[in-house]
Every structure is written in C-alpha cells, then in structure tokens.
CSV table of C-alpha atoms in Angstrom, one decimal:
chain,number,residue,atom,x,y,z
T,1,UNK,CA,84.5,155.5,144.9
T,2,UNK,CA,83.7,159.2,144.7
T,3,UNK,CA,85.3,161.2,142.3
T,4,UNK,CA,83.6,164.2,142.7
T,5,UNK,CA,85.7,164.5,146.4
T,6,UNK,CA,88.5,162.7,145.8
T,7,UNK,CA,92.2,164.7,146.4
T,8,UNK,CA,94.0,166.5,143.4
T,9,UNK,CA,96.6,163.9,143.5
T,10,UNK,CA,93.9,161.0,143.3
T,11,UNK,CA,92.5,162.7,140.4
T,12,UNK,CA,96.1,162.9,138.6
T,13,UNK,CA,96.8,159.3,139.4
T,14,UNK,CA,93.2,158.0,138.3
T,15,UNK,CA,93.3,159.9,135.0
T,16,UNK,CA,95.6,157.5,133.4
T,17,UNK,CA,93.8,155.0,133.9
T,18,UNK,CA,90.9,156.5,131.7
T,19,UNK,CA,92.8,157.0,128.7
T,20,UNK,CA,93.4,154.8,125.8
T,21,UNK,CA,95.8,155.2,122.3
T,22,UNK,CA,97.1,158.1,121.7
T,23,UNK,CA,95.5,159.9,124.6
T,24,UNK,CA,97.5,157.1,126.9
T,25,UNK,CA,101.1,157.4,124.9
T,26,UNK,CA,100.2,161.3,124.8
T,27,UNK,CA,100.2,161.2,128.6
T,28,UNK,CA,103.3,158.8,129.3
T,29,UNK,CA,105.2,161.1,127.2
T,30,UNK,CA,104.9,163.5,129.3
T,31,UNK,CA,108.1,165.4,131.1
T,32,UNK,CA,108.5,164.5,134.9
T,33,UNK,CA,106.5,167.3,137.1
T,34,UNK,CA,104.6,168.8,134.3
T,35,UNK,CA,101.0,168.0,135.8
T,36,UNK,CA,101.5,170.1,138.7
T,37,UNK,CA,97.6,170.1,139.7
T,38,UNK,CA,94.7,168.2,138.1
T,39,UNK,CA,93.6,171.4,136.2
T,40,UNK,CA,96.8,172.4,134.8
T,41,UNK,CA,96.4,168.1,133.6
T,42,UNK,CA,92.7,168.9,132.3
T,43,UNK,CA,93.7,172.3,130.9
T,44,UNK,CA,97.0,170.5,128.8
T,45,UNK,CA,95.3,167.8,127.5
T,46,UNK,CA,91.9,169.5,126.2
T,47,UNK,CA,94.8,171.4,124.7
T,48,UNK,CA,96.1,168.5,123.2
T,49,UNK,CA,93.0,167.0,121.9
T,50,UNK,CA,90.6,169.5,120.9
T,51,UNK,CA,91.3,169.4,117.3
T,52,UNK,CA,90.6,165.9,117.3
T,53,UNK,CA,87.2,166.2,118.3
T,54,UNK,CA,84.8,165.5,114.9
T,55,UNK,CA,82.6,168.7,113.6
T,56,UNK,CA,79.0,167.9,112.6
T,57,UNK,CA,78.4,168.8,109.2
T,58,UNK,CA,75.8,171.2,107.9
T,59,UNK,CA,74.0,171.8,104.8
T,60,UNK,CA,77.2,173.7,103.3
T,61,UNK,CA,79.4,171.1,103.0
T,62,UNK,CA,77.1,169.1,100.7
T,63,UNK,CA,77.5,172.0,98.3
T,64,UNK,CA,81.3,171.1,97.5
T,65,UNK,CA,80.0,167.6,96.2
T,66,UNK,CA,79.9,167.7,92.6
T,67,UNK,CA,79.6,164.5,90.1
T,68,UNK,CA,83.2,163.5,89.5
T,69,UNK,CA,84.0,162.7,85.8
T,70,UNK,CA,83.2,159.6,84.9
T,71,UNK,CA,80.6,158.7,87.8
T,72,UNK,CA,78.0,157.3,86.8
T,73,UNK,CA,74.6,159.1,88.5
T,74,UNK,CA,73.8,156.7,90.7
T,75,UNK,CA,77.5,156.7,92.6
T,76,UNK,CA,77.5,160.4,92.2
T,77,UNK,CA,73.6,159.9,94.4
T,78,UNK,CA,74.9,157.1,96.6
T,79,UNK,CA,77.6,159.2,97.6
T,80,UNK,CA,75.7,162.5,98.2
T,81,UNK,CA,72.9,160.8,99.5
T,82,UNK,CA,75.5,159.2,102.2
T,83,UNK,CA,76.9,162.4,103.1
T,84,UNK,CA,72.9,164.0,103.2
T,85,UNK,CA,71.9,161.2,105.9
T,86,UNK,CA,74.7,162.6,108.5
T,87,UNK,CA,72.9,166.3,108.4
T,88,UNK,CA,70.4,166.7,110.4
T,89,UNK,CA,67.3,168.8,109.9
T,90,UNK,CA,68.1,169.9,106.0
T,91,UNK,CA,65.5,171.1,103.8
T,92,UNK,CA,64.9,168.6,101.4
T,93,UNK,CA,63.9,171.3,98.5
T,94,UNK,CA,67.4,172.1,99.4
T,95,UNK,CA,69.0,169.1,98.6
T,96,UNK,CA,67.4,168.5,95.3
T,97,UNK,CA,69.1,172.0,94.3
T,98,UNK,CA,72.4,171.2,96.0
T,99,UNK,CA,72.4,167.7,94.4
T,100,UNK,CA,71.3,169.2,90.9
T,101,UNK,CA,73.8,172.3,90.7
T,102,UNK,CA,77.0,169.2,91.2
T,103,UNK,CA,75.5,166.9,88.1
T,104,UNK,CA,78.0,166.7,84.8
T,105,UNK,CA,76.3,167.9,82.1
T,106,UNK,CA,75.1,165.1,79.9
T,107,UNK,CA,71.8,162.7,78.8
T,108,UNK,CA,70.0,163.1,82.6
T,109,UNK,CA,71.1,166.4,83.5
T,110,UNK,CA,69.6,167.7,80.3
T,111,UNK,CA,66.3,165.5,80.7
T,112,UNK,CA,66.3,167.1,84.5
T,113,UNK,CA,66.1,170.8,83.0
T,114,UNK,CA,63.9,169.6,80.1
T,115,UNK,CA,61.3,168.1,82.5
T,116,UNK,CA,60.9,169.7,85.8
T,117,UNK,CA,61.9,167.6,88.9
T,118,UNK,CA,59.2,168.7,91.4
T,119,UNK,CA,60.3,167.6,94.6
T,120,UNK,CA,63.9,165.8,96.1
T,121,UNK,CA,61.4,162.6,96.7
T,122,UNK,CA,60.8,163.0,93.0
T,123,UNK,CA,64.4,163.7,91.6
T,124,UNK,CA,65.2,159.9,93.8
T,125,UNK,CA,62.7,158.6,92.0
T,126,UNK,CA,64.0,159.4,88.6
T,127,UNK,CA,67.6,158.6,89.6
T,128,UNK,CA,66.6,154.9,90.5
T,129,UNK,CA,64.3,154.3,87.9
C-alpha cells in the first residue's frame, strides 16, 4: 500500500494502528470528532509527545557528578565512566578534570594532587590499580 497518496481519512484510520502504550490509550481517549484532518492528528499528538522524546547528553551534564559520601572510587568511576560512554565526541583531557573536580577529599584525591595524573588513560589506570 502507498501511504504517501493514500486519502486523509485513510491516514486517520491507519494511524492507530501504528501506535503502541501510552501513544495507543493516549489516542482512544480521545473526544469524538477531535481529529478533524490528519494534520490537526499529527499536529496534537507531536503535542502530546514531544516531551517524551530522550535529549542526548553532552559534556555538561557529567559535571554535576560528584563522588557521593561514602562511595568508594571505583563506584564513583564506574558510574561516571557509564554516564562518559553515552557522550559522544568529549575531550578526554576533559574528563579527567570533570571526573577529578567531583572526588571526596581523602587518601587518592590527595595522592592525585601530590603526583600529577598526566592523561584520563592515566588517571584509569591508577583508579584500577
């Protein structure tokens, strides 16, 4: 079948058909003669739905990760390792900072400024060892 040149009301009665979960109770939920046309339908439900949509992360967010009391270093790099993998494209010079400047004081933060870590490769080297 051709969508592409397929009648308005096709396209209305088709859509349904597409939709699963919420999308599909969002639609059935709907007042009788609210989709007047398959734009006003398209229009209302990227309306409905466009918060829902996920936002890729960049390199800012990784800044609000800090070491949580408590966590040991290598949770606190498991976990902002983890959230480092879903950026794309990040500096790595910039995540050794990032992950640095959210370490607890304590024993390896104070061996980290003692001795200087020279590269991010470097600081996951001394976090594993």
């Amino acid at each position: 079948m051709h969508i592409q040149r397929a009648s308005d009301t096709l396209l209305c009665q088709v859509f349904p058909a597409t939709l699963k979960g919420q999308a599909r109770t969002w639609f059935y939920s709907l007042p009788p003669e609210t989709i007047t046309s398959f734009v006003k339908l398209a229009k209302i439900f990227v309306e409905q739905f466009v918060a829902n949509r996920r936002i890729a992360k960049d390199s800012s967010h990784l800044s609000g990760i800090r070491q949580n009391e408590g966590e040991s270093l290598k949770e606190y790099f498991q976990r902002f390792f983890t959230e480092a993998r879903q950026i794309l494209g990040v500096d790595p010079e910039l995540l050794r900072g990032v992950f640095l400047g959210g370490l607890r004081p304590g024993p390896f933060y104070s061996a980290l400024m003692r001795d200087t870590v020279h590269s991010y490769a470097d600081l996951i080297h001394r976090v594993e060892a």
